[in-house]
mmCIF file of N, CA and C in Angstrom:
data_model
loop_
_atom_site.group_PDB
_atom_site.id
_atom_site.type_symbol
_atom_site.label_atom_id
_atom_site.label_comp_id
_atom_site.label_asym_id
_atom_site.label_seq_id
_atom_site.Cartn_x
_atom_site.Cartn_y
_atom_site.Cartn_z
ATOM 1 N N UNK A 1335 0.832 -1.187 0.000
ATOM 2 C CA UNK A 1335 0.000 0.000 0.000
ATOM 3 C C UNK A 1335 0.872 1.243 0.000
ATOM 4 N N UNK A 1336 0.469 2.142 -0.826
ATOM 5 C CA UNK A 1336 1.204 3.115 -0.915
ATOM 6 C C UNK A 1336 1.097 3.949 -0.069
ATOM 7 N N UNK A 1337 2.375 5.294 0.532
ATOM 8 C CA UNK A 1337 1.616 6.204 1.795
ATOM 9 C C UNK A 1337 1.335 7.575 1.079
ATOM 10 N N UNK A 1338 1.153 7.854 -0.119
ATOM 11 C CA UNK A 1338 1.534 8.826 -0.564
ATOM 12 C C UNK A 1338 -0.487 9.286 -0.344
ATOM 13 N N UNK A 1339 -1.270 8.440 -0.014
ATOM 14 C CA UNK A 1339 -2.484 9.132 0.179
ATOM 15 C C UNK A 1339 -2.479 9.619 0.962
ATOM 16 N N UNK A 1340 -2.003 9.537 2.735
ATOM 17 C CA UNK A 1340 -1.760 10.078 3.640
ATOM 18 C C UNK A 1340 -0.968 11.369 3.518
ATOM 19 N N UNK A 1341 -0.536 11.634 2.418
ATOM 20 C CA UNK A 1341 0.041 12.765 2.391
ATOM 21 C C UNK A 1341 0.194 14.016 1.597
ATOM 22 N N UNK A 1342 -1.188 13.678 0.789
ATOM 23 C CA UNK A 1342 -1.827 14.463 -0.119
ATOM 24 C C UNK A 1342 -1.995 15.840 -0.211
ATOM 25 N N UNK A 1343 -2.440 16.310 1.195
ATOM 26 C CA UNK A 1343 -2.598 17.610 1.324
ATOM 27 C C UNK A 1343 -1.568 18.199 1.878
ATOM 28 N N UNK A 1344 -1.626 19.528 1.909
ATOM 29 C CA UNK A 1344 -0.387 20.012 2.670
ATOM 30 C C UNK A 1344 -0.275 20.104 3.940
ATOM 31 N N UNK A 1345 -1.515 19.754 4.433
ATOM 32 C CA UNK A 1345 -2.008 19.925 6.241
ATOM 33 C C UNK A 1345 -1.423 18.739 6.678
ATOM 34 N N UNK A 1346 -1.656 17.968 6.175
ATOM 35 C CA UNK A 1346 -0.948 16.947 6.450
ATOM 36 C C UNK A 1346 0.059 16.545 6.953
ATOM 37 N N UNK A 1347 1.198 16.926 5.506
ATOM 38 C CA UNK A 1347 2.502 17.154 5.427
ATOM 39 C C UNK A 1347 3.194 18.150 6.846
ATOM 40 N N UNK A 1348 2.340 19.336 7.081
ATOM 41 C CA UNK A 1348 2.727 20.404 8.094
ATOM 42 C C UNK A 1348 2.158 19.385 9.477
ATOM 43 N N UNK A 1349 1.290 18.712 9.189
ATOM 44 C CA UNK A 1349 1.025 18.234 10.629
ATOM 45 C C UNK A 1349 2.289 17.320 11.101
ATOM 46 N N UNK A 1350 2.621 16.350 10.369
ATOM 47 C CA UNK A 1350 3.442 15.586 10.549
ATOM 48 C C UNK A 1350 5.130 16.004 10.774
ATOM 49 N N UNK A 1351 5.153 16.901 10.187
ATOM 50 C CA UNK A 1351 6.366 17.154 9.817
ATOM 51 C C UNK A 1351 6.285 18.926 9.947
ATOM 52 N N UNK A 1352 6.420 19.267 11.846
ATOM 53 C CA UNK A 1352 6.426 20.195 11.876
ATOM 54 C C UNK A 1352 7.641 21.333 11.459
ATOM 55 N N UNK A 1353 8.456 20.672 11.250
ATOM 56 C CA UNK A 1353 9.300 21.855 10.842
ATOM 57 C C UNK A 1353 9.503 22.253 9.629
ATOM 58 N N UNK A 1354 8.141 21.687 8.730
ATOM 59 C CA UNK A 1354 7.958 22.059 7.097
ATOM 60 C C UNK A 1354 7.534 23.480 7.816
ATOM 61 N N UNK A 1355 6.207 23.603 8.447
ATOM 62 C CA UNK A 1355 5.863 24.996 8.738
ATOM 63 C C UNK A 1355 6.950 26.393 8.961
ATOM 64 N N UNK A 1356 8.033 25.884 10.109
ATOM 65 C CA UNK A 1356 8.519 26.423 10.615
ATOM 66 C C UNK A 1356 9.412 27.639 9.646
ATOM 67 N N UNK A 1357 10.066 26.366 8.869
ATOM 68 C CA UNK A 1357 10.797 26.430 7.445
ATOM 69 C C UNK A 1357 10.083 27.585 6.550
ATOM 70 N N UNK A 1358 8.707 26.994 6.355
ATOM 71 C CA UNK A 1358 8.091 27.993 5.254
ATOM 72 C C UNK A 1358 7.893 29.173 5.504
ATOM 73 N N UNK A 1359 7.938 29.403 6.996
ATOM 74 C CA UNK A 1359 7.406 30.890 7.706
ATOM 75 C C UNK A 1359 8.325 31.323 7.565
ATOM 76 N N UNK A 1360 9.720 31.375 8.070
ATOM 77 C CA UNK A 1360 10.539 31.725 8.001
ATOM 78 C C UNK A 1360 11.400 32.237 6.170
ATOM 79 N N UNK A 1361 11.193 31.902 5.340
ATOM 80 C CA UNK A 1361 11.636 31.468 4.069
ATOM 81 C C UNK A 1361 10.755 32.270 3.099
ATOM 82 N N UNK A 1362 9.645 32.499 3.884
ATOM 83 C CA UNK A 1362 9.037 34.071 3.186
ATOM 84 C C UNK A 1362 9.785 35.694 3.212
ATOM 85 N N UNK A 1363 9.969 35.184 4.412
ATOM 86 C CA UNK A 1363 11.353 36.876 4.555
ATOM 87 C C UNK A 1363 12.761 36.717 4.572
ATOM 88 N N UNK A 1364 13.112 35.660 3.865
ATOM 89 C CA UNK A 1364 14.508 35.326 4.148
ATOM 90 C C UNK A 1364 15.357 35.530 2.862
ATOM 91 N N UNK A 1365 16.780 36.094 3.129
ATOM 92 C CA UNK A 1365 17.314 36.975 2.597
ATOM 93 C C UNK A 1365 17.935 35.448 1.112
ATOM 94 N N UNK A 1366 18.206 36.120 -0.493
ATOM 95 C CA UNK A 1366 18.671 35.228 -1.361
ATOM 96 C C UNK A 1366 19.852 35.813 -1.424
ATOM 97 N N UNK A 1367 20.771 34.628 -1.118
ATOM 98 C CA UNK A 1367 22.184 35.066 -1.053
ATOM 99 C C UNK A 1367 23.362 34.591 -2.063
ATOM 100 N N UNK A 1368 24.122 35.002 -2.888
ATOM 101 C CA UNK A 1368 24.810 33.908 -3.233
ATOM 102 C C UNK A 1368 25.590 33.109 -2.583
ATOM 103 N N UNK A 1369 25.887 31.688 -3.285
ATOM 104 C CA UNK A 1369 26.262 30.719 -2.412
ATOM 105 C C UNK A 1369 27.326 30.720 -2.290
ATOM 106 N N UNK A 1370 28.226 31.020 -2.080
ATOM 107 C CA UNK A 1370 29.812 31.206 -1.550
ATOM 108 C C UNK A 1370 29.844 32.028 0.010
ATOM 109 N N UNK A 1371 28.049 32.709 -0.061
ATOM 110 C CA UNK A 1371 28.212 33.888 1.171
ATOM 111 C C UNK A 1371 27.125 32.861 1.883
ATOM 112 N N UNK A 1372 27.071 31.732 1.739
ATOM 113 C CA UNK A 1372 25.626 30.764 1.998
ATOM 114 C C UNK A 1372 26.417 29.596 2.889
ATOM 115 N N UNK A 1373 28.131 29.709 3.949
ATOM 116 C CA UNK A 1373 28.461 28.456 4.452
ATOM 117 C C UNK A 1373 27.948 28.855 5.845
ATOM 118 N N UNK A 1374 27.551 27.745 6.763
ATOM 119 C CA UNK A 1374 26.975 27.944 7.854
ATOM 120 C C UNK A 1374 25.748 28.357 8.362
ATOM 121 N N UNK A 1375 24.829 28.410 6.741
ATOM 122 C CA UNK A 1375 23.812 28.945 6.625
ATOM 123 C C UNK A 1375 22.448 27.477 6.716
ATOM 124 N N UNK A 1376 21.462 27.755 6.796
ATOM 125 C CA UNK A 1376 20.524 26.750 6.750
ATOM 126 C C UNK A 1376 19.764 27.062 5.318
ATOM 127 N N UNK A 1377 19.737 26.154 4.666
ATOM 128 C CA UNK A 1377 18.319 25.974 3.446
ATOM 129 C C UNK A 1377 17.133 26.545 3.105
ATOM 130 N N UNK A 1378 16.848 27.467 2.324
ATOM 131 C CA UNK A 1378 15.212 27.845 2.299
ATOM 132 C C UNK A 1378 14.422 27.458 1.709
ATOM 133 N N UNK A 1379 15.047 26.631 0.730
ATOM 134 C CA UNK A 1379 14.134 26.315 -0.614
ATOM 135 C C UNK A 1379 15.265 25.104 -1.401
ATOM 136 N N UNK A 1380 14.438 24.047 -2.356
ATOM 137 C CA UNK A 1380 14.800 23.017 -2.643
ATOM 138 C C UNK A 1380 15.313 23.418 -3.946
ATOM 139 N N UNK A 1381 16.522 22.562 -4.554
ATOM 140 C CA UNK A 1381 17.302 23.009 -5.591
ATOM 141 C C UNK A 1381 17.128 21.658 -6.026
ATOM 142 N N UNK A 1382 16.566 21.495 -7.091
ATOM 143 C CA UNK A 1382 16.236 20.406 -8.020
ATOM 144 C C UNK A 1382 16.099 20.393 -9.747
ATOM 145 N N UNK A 1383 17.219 20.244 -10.121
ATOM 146 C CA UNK A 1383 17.355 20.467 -11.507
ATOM 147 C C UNK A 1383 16.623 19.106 -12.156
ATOM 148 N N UNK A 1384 15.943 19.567 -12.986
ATOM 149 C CA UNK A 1384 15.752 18.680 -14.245
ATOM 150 C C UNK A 1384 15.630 18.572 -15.476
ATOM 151 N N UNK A 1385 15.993 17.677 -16.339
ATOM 152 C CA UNK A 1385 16.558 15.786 -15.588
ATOM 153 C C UNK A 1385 18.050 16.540 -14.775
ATOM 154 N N UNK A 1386 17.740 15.702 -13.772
ATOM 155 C CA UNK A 1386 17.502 13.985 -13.267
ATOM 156 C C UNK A 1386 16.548 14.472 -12.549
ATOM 157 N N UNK A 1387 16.109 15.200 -12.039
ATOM 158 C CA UNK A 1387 15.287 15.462 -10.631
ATOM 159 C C UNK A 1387 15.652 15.327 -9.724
ATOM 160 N N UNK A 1388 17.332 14.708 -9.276
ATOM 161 C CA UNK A 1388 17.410 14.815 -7.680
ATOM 162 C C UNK A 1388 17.778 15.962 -7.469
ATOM 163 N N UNK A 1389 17.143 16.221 -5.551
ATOM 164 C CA UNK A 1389 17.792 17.432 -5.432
ATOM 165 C C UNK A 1389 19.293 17.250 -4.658
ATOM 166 N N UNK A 1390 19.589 18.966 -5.074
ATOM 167 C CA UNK A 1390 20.919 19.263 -4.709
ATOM 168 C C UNK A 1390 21.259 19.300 -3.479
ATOM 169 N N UNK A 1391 19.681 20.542 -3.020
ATOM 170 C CA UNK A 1391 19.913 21.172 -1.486
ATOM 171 C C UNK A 1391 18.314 20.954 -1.503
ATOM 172 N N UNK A 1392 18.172 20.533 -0.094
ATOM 173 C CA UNK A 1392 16.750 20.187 0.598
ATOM 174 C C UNK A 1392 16.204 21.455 1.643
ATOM 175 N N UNK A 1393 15.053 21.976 1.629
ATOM 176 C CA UNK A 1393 15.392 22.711 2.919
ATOM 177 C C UNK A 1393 15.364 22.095 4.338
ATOM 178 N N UNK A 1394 16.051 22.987 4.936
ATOM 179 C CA UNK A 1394 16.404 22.717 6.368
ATOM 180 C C UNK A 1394 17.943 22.101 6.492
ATOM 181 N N UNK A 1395 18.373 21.893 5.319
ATOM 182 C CA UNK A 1395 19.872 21.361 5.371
ATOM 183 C C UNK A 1395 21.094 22.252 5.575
ATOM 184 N N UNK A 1396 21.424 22.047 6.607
ATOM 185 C CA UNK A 1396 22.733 23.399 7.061
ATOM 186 C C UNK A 1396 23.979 23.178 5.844
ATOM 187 N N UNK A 1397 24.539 23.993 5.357
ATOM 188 C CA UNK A 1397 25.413 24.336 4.003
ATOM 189 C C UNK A 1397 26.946 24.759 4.707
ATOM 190 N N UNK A 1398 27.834 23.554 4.539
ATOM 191 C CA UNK A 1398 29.038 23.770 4.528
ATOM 192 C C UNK A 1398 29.363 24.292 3.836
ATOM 193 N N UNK A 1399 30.962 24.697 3.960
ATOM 194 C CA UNK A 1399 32.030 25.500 2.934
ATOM 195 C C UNK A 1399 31.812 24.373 1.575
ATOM 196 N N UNK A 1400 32.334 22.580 1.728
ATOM 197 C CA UNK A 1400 32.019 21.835 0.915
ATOM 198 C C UNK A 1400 30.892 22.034 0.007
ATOM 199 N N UNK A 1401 30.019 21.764 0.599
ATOM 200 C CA UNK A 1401 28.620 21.777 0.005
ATOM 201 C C UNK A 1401 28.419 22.962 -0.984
ATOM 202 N N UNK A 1402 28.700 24.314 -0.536
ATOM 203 C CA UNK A 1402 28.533 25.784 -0.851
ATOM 204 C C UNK A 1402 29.254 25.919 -2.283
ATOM 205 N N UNK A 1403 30.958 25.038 -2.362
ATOM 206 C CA UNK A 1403 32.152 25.217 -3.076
ATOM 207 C C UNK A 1403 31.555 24.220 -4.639
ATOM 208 N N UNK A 1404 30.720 22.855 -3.776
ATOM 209 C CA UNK A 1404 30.155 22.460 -4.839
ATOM 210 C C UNK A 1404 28.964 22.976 -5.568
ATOM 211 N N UNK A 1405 27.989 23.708 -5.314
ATOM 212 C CA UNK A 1405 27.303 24.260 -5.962
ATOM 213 C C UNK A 1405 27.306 25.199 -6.708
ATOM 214 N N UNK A 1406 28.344 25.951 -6.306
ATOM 215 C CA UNK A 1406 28.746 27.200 -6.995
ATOM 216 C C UNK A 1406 29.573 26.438 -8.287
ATOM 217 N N UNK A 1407 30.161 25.305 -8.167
ATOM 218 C CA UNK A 1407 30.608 24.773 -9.420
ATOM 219 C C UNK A 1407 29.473 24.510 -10.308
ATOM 220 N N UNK A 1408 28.627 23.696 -9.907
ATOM 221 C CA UNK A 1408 27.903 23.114 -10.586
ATOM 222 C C UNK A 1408 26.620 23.930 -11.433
ATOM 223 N N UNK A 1409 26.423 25.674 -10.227
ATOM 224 C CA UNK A 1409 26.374 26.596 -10.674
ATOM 225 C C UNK A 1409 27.120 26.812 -12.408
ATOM 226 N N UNK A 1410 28.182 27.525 -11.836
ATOM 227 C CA UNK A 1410 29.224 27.175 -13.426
ATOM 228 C C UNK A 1410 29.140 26.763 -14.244
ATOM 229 N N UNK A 1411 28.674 25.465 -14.453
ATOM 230 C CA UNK A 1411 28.682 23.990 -15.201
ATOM 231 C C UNK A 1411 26.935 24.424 -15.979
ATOM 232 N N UNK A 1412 25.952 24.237 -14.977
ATOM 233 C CA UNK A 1412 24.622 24.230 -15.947
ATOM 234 C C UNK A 1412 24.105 25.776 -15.507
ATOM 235 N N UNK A 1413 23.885 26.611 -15.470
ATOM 236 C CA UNK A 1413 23.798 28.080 -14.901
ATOM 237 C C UNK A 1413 22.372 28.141 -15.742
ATOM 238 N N UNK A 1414 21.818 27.749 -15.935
ATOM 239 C CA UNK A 1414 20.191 27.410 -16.558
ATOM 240 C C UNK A 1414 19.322 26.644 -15.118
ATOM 241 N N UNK A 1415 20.006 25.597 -14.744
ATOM 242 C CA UNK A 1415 19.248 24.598 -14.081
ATOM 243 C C UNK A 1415 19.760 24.620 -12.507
ATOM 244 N N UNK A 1416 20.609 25.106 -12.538
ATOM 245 C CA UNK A 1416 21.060 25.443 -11.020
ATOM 246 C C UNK A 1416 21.602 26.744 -10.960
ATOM 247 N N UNK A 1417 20.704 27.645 -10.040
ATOM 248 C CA UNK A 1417 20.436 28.818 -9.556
ATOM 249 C C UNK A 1417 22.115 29.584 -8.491
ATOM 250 N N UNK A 1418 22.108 30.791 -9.302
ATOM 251 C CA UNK A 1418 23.897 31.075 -8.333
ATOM 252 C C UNK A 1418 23.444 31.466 -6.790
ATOM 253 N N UNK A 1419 21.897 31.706 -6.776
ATOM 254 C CA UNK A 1419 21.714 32.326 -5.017
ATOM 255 C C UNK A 1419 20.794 31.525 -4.939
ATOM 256 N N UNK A 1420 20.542 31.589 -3.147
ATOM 257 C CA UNK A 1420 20.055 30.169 -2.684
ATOM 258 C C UNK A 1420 19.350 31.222 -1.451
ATOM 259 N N UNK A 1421 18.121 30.970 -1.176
ATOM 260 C CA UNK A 1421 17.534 31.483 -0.062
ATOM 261 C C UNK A 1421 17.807 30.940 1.529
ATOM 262 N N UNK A 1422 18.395 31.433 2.454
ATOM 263 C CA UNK A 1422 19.123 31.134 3.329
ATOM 264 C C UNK A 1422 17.947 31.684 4.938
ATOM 265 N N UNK A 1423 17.711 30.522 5.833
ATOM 266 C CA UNK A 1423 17.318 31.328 7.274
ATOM 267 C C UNK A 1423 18.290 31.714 7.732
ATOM 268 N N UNK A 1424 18.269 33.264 8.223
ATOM 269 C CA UNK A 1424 19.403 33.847 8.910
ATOM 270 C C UNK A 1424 19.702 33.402 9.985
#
């Protein structure tokens, strides 16, 4: 059985998984930064190029120097499908 009916709506999703809310409230006023100025920063929004569809950056995922050094490449590389600023909670 699949769970994806249980999770249809977005009330749902926010019920279960309270820190979708938290995330989204926050991520309405939150500053787009480029990503080199984005290490130590937390996630605002999901970076998902497609194809392939996976994502890069999830929100809520805290952004190392690593992480930051690779995107800004990959930035570089497809600059169509992956975005040079990244919305960051301060």
């Amino acid at each position: 059985m699949s769970l994806w009916p249980r999770f249809r709506h977005r009330r749902a999703i926010a019920f279960r998984f309270p820190c979708f809310r938290r995330i989204k409230r926050c991520a309405d006023r939150s500053p787009r930064l480029p990503v080199a100025r984005c290490i130590d920063r937390i996630a605002a929004e999901l970076i998902c190029p497609y194809p392939p569809g996976v994502p890069l950056l999830v929100p809520g995922e805290r952004m190392d120097a690593q992480r930051c050094a690779w995107l800004d490449q990959q930035h570089r590389r497809w600059p169509d499908q992956v975005p040079g600023k990244v919305m960051v909670l301060a």
